[in-house]
CSV table of C-alpha atoms in Angstrom, one decimal:
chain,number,residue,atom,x,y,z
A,1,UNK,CA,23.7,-41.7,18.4
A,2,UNK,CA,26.1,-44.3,17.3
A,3,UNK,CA,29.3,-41.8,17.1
A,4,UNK,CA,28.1,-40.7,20.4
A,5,UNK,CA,27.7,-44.6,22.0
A,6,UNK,CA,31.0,-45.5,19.9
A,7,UNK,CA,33.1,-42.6,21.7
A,8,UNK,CA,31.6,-43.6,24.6
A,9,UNK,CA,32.7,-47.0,24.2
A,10,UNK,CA,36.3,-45.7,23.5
A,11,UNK,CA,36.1,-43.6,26.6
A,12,UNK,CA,35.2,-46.6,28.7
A,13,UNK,CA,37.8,-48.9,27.2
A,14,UNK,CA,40.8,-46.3,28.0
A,15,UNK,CA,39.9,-46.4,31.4
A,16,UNK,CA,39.0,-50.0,31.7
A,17,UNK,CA,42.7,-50.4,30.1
A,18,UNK,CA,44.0,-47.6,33.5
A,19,UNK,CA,42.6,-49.4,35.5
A,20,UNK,CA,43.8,-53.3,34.9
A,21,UNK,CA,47.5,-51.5,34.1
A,22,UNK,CA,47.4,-49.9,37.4
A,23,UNK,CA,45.5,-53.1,39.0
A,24,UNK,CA,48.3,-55.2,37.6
A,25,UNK,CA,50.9,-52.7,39.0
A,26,UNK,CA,48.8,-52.9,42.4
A,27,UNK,CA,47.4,-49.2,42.1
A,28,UNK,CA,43.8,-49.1,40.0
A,29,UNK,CA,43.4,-45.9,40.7
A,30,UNK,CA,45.8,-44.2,39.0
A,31,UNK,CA,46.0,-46.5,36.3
A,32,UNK,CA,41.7,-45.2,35.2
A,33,UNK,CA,43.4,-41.7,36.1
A,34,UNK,CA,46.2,-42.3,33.5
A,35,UNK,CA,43.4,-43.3,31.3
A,36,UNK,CA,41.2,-40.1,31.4
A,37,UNK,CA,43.8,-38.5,31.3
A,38,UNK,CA,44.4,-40.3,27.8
A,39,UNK,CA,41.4,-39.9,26.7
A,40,UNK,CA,41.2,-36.2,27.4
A,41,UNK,CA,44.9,-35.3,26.0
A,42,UNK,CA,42.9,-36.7,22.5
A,43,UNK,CA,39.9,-34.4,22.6
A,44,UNK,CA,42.4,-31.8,23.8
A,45,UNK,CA,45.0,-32.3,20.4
A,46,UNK,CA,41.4,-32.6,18.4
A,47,UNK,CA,40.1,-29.3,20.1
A,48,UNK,CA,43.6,-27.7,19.2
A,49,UNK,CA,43.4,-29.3,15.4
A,50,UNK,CA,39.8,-27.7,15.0
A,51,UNK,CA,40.8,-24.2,16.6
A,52,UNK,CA,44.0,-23.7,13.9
A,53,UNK,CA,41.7,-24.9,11.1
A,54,UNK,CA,39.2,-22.3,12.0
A,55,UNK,CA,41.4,-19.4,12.5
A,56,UNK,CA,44.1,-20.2,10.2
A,57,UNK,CA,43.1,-22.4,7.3
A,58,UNK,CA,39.5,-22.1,6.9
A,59,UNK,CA,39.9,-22.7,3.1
A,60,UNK,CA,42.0,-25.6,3.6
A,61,UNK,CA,40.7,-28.9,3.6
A,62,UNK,CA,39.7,-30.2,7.4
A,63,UNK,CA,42.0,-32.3,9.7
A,64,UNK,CA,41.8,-35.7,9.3
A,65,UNK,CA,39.9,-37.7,12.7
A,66,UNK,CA,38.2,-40.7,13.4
A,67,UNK,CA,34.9,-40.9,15.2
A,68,UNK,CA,33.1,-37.9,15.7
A,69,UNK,CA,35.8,-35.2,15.5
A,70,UNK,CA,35.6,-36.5,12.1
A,71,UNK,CA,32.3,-36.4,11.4
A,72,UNK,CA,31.9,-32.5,13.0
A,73,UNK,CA,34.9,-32.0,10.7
A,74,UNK,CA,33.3,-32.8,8.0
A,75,UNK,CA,30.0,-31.2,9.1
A,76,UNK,CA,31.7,-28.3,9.9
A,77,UNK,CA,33.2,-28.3,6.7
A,78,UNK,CA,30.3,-29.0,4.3
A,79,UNK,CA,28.4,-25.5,6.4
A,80,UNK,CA,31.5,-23.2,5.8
A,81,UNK,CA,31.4,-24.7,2.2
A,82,UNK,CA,27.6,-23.9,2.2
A,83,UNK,CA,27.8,-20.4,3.7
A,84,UNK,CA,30.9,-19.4,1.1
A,85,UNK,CA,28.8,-20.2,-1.9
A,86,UNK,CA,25.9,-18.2,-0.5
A,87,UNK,CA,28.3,-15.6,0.4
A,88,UNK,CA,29.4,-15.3,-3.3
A,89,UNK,CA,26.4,-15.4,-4.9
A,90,UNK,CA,24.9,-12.8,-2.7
A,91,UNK,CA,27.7,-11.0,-3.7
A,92,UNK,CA,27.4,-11.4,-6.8
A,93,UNK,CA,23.7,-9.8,-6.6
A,94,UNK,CA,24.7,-6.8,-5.1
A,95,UNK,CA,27.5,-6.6,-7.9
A,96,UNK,CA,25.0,-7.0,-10.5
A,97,UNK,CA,22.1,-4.3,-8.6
A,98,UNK,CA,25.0,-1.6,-8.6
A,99,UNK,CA,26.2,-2.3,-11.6
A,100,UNK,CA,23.1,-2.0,-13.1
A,101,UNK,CA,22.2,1.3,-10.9
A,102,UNK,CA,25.3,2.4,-12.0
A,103,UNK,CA,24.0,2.0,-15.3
A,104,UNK,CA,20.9,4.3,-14.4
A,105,UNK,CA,20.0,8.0,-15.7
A,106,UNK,CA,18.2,8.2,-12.8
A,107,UNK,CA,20.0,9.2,-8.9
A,108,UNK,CA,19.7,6.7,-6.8
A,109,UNK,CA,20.6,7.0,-3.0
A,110,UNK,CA,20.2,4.4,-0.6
A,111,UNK,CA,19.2,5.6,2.9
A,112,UNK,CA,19.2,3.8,6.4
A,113,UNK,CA,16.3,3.9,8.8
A,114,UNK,CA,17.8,7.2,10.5
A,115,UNK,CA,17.7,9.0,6.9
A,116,UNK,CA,21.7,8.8,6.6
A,117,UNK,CA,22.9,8.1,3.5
A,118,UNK,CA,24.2,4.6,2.7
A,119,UNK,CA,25.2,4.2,-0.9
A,120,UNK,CA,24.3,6.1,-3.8
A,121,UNK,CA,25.3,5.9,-8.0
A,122,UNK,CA,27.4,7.9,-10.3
A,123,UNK,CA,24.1,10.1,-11.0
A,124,UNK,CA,23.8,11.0,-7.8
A,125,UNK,CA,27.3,12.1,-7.6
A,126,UNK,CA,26.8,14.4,-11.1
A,127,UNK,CA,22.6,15.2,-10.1
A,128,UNK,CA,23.3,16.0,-6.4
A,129,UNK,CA,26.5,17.0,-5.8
A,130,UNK,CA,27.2,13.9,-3.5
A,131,UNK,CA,30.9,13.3,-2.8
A,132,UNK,CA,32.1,9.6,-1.4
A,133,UNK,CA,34.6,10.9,1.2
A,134,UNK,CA,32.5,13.4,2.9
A,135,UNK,CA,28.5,12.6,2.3
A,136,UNK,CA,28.7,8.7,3.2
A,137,UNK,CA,27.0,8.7,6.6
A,138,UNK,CA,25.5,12.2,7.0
A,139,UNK,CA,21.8,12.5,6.6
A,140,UNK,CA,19.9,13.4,3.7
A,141,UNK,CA,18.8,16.7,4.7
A,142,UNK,CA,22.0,17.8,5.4
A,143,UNK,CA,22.8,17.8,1.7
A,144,UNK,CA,19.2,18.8,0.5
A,145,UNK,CA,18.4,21.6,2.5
A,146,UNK,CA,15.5,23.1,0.5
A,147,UNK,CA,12.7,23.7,2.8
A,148,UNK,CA,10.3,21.9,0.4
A,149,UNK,CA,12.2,19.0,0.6
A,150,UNK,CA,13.1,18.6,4.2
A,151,UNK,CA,8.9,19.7,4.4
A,152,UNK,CA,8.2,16.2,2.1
A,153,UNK,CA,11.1,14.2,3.7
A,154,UNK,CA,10.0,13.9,7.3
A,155,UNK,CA,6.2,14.0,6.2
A,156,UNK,CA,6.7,10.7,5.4
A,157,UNK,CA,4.0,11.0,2.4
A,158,UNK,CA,5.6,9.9,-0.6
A,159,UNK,CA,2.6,9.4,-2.7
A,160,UNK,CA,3.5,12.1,-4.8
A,161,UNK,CA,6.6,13.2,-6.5
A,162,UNK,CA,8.4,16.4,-5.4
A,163,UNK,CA,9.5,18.6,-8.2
A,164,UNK,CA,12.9,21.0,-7.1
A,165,UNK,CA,15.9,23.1,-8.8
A,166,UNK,CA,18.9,21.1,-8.7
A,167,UNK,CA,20.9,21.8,-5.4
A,168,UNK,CA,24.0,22.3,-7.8
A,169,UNK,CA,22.8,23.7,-11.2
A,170,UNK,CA,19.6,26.2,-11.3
A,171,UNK,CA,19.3,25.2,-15.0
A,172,UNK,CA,18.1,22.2,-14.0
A,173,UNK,CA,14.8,20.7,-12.8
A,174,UNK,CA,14.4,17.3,-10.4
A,175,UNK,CA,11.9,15.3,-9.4
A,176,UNK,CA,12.3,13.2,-6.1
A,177,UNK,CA,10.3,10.3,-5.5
A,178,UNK,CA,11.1,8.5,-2.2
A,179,UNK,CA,10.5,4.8,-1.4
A,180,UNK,CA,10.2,3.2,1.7
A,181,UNK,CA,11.5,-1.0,1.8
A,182,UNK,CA,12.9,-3.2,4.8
A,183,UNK,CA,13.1,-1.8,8.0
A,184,UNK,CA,12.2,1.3,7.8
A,185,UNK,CA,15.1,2.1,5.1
A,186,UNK,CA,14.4,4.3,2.6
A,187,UNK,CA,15.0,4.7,-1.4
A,188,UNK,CA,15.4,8.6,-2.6
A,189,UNK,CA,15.5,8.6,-6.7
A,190,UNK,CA,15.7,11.9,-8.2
A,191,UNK,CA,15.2,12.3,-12.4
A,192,UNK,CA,16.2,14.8,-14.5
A,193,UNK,CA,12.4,16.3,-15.6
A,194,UNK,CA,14.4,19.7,-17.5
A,195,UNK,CA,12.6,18.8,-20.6
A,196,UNK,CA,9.9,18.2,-19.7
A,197,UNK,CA,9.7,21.2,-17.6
A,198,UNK,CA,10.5,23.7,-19.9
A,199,UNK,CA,7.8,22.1,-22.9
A,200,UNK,CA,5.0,22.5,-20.3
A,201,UNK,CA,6.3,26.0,-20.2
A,202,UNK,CA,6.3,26.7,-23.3
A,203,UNK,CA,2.7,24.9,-23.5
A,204,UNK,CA,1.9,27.5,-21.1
A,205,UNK,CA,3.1,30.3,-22.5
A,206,UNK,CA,1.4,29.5,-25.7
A,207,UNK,CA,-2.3,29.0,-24.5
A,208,UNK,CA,-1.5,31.9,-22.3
A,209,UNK,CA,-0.4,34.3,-25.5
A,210,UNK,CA,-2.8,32.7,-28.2
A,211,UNK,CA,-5.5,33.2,-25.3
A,212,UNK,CA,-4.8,37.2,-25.0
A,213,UNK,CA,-4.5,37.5,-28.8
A,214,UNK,CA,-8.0,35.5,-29.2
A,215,UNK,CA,-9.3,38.1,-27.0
A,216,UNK,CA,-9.4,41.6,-29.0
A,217,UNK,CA,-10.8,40.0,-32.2
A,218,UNK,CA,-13.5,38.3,-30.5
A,219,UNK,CA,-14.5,41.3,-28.5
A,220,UNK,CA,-14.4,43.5,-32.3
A,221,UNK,CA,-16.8,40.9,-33.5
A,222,UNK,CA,-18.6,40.4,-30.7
A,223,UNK,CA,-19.4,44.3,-30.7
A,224,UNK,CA,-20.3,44.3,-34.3
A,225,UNK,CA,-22.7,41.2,-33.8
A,226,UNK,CA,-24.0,43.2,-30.9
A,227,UNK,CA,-24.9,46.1,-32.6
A,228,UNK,CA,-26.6,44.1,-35.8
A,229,UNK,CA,-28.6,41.7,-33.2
A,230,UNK,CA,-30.3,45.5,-32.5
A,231,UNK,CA,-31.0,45.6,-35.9
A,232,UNK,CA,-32.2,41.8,-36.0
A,233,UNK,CA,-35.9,43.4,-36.9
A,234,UNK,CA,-34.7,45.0,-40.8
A,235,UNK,CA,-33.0,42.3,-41.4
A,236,UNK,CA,-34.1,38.9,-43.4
A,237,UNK,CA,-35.3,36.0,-41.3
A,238,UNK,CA,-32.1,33.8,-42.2
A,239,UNK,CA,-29.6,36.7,-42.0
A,240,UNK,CA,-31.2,37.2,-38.5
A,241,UNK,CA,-31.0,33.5,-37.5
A,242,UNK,CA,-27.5,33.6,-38.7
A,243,UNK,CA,-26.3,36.3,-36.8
A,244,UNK,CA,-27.6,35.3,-33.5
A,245,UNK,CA,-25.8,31.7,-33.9
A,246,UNK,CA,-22.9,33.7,-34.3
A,247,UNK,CA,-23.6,35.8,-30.9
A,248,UNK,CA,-23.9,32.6,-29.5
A,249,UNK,CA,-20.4,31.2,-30.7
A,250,UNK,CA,-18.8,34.1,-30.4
A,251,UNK,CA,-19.8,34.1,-26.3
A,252,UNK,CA,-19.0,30.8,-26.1
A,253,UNK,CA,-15.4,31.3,-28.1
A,254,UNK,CA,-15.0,34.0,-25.3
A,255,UNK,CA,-16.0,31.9,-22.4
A,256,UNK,CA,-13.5,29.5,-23.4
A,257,UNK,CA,-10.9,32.1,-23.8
A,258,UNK,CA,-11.8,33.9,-20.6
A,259,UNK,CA,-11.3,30.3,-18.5
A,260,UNK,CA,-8.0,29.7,-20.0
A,261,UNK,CA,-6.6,32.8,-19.4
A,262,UNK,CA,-7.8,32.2,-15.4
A,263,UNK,CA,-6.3,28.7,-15.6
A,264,UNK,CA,-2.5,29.9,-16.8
A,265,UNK,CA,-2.4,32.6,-14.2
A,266,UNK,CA,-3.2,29.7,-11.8
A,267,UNK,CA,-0.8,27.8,-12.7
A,268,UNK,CA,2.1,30.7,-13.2
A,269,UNK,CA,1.1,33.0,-10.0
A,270,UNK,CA,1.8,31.4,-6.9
A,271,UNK,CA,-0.8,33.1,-5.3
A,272,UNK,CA,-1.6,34.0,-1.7
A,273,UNK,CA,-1.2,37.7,-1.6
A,274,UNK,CA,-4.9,37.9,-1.5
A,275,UNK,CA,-5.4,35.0,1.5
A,276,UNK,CA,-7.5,36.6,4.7
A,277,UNK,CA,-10.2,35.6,6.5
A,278,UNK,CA,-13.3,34.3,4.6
A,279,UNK,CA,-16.6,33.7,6.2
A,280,UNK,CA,-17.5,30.1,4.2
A,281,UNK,CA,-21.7,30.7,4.9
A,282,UNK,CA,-21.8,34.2,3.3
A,283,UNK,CA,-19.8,32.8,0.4
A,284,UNK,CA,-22.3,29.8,-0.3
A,285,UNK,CA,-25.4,32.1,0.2
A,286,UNK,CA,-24.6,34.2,-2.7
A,287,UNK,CA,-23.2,31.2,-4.8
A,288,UNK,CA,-26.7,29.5,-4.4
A,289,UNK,CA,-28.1,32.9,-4.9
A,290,UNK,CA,-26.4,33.0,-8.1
A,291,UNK,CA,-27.2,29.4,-8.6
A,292,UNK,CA,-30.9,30.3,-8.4
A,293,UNK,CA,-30.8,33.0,-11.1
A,294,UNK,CA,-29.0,30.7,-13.1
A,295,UNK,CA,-31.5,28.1,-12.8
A,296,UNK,CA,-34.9,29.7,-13.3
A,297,UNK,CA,-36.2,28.2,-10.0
A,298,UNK,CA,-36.1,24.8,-11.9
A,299,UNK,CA,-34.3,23.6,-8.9
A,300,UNK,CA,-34.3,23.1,-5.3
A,301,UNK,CA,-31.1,25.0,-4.2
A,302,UNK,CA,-30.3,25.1,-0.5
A,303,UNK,CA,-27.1,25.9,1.9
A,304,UNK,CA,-26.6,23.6,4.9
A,305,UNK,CA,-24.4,24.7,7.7
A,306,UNK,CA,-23.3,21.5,10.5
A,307,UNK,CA,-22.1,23.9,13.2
A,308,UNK,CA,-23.4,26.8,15.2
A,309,UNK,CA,-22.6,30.4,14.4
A,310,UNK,CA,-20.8,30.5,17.6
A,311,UNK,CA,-18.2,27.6,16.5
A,312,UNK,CA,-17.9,28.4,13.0
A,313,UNK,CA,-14.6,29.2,11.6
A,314,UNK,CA,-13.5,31.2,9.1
A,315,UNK,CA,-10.9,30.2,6.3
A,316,UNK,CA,-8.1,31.5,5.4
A,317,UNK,CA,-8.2,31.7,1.8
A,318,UNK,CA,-8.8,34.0,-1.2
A,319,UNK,CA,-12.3,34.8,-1.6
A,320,UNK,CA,-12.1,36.0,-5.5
A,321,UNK,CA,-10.6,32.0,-6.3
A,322,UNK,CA,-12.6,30.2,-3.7
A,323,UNK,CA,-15.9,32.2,-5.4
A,324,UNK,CA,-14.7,31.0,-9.0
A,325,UNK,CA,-14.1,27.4,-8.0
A,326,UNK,CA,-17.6,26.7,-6.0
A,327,UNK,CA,-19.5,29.0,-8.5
A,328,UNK,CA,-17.9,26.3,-11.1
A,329,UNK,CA,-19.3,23.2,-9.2
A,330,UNK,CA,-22.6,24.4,-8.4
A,331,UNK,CA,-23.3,25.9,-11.4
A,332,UNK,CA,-22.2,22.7,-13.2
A,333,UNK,CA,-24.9,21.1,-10.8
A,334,UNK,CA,-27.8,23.3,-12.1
A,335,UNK,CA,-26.6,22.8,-15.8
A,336,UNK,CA,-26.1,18.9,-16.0
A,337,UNK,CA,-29.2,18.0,-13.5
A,338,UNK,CA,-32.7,17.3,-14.6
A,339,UNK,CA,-35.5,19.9,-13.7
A,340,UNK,CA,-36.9,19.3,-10.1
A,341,UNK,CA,-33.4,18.2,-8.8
A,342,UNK,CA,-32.1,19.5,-5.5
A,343,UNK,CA,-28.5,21.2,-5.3
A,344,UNK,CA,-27.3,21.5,-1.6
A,345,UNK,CA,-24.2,23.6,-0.9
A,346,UNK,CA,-22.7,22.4,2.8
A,347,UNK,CA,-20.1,24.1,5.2
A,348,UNK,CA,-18.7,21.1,7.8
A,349,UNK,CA,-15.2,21.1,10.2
A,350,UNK,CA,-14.0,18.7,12.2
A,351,UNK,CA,-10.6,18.0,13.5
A,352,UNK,CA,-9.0,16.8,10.6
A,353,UNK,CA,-10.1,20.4,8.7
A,354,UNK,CA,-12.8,22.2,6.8
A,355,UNK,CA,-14.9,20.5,4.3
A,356,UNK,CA,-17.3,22.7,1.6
A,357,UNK,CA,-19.6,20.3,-0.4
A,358,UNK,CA,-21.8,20.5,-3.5
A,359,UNK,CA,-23.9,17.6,-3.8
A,360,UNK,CA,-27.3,17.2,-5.9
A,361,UNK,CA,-29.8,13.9,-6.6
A,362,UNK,CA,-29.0,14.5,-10.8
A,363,UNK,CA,-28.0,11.3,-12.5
A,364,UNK,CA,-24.8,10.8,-10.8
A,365,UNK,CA,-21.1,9.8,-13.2
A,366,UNK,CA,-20.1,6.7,-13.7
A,367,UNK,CA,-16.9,5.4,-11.8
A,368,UNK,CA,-14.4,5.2,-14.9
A,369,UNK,CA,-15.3,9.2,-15.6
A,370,UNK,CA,-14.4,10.3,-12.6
A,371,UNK,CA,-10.4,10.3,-12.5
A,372,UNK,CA,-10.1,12.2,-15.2
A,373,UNK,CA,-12.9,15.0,-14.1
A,374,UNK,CA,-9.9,17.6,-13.2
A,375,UNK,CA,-8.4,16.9,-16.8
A,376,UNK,CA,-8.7,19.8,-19.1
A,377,UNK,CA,-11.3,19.3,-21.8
A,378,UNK,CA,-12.5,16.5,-20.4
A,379,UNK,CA,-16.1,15.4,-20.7
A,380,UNK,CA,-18.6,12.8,-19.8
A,381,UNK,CA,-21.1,14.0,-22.2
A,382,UNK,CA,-19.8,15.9,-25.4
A,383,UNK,CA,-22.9,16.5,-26.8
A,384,UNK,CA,-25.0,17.5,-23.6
A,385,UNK,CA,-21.4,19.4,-22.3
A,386,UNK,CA,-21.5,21.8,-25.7
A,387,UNK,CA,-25.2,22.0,-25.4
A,388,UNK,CA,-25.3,23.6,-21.5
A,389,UNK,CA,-22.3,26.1,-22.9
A,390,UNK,CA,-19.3,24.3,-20.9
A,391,UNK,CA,-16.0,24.9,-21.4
A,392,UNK,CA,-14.6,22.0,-20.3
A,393,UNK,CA,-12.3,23.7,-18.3
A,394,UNK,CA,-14.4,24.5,-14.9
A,395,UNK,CA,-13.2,21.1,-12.7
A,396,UNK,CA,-9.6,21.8,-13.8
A,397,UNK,CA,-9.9,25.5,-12.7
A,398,UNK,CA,-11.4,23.9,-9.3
A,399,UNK,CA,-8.5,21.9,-9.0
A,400,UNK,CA,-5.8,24.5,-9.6
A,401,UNK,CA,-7.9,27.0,-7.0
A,402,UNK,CA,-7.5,24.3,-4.2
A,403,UNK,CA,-3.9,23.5,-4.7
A,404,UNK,CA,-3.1,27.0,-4.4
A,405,UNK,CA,-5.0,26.9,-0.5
A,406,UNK,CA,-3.5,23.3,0.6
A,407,UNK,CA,-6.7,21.9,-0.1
A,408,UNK,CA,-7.8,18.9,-2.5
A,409,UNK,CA,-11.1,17.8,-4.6
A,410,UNK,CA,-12.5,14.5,-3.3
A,411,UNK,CA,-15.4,13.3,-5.8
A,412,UNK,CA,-18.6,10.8,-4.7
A,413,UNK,CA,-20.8,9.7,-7.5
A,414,UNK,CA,-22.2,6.8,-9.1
A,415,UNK,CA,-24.7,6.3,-12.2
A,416,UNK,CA,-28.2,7.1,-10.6
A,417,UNK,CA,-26.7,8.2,-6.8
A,418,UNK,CA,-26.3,11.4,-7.7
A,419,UNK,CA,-23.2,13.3,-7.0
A,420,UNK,CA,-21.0,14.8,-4.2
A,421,UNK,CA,-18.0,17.2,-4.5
A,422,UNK,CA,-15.9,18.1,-1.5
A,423,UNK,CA,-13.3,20.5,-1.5
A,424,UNK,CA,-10.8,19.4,2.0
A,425,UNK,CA,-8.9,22.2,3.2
A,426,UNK,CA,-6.1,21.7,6.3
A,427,UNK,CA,-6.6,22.3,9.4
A,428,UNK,CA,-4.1,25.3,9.5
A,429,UNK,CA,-6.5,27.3,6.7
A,430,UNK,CA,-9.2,27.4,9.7
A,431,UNK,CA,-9.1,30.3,11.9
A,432,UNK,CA,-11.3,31.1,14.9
């Protein structure tokens, strides 16, 4: 306020001056003309001063004015001073970030809102193929065209990692995980997962061969063991005891083989050449059936169905997997359930797709079990799991069966509540 009052003081006395000149010379008012016209050739040579500092000389140090053209100077001066140093060490940052992408293993592609691509690092450029003078500013799935990826892309779930061949060596294995950040920009990092690829492979191919070898020995003794047990009667009471722990063991060894042999050709096979329509009802009636025999009538074992016959549909699916992997869940229901519990198999839909559940009022799992239910050899219970004959590999069989149909295992239980397991298939595996 007192620049402002002090250049309007100045303004006042240049034409106060005008006019006594021009009053003097007999002619006032050109004399306060003369003065404006004073006064406004100044602001004018200011204006001119701060316009060639600002487009020429911005570096340079400001003109030098009195009053407040000197004071905006210096305001003016002290911002662009201000902005610079921001300027820098924003710069700086991004030098740092790239440099230190640069230093990645990992790809890393920066993508705008659009999914063109923005920047990206040297792995990119030896992972994907990307090239500087042709890629910057075409979209992402111009470059990637796998289905699968394009499929994941514009689904916009990135939860989950997407494993591919390398779009320029088929040696090679990647795994893209996309990021979203700002507004609406996105992150695409692809690693190289070879390794790792090719050991769980070979993990594979070993259970898978050590499985089939297991199998002809076991089935020798378990034929020999067979035809003794028959013989049980001639024999001594402790060679008899002994040789039907053996029987035992030896089904159990063969179980076990039997289950991983089903779980490395689910995870080999891709499956589907078997999909058609499956009628979900008939296929729970003779799993609880089944689930009857198994339990002696020591439980309550029911089928619930949340729709009329007339709007039921049918899934799409393979009805030898989908019979292992609910046989799996309900039998595990009669086996780890007190006597007197009820087991309830359920067949629901609803827009958002087609739900089976297995649910019984047994003692229920406690919440830090349940994330690792789907692992192999898993269990809550060692002793009671060894006792009922489990494998420990029925949950990661269920698992396995569902990926292969789009579906996934959702699992409800808590320490007293009981438990719920419901297999959520899509809405394209339900046909009318």
């Amino acid at each position: 306020m007192r620049l402002w009052s002090r250049e309007l003081w100045h303004l006042v006395g240049l034409a106060a001056l005008g006019t006594g000149l021009g009053g003097l010379l007999g002619a006032w008012a050109p004399g306060l003309a003369a003065g404006l016209g004073v006064t406004l050739c100044i602001h004018l040579y200011r204006l001119r001063a701060l316009y060639r500092w600002l487009t020429c000389t911005p570096r340079a140090e400001p003109p030098v004015a009195p009053g407040l053209w000197g004071d905006l100077f210096d305001r003016l001066y002290r911002y662009q001073k201000g902005q610079r140093i921001t300027r820098n060490r924003l710069r700086a940052t991004l030098e740092r970030i790239q440099q230190s992408s640069e230093a990645m293993r990992e790809s890393v592609v920066m993508l705008d809102r659009h999914g063109d691509i923005e920047w990206w690092n040297s792995a990119a450029t030896d992972m994907l193929g990307l090239v500087t003078v042709h890629d910057r500013g075409q979209h992402v799935t111009n470059l990637l065209r796998d289905p699968r990826f394009v499929r994941y892309f514009f689904a916009c779930d990135y939860a989950e990692p997407l494993t591919l061949v390398s779009p320029i060596d088929e040696r090679s294995i990647l795994e893209y995980q996309v990021t979203r950040y700002g507004d609406g920009e996105r992150l695409l990092m692809a690693r190289d997962v070879t390794r790792l690829h090719r050991l769980e492979q070979m993990r594979r191919d070993f259970v898978a061969n050590v499985s089939h070898e297991l199998r002809t020995p076991l089935t020798v003794l378990a034929g020999y063991l067979e035809t003794y047990g028959d013989l049980a009667d001639t024999l001594p009471p402790r060679l008899g005891r002994g040789i039907g722990q053996m029987q035992a063991q030896t089904s159990r060894m063969q179980n076990l083989v039997n289950d991983l042999l089903l779980l490395s050709r689910l995870e080999i096979d891709q499956g589907g050449e078997d999909h058609a329509r499956l009628e979900p009802v008939a296929l729970l009636e003779r799993i609880a059936g089944e689930a009857r025999a198994l339990s002696g009538d020591r439980h309550r074992v029911t089928v619930e169905v949340e729709c009329a016959a007339s709007d039921r549909p049918a899934l799409l699916a393979s009805e030898a997997e989908l019979q292992s992997a609910i046989s799996n869940l309900a039998f595990n229901a009669v086996r780890y359930t007190p006597e007197g519990s009820q087991l309830v198999l359920r067949w629901r839909h609803d827009t958002s797709g087609g739900f089976i559940e297995v649910e019984d009022d047994g003692e229920g799992i406690a919440p830090e079990h349940i994330p690792r239910l789907t692992e192999r050899f898993y269990r809550v219970d060692k002793s009671r799991s060894t006792a009922s004959g489990g494998t420990g590999l029925g949950l990661a069989i269920v698992k396995h069966v569902l990926l292969r149909h789009d579906a996934s295992l959702e699992i409800e239980s808590s320490p007293g509540g009981g438990a719920l397991f419901r297999c959520v298939f899509a809405p394209a595996r339900l046909c009318r």
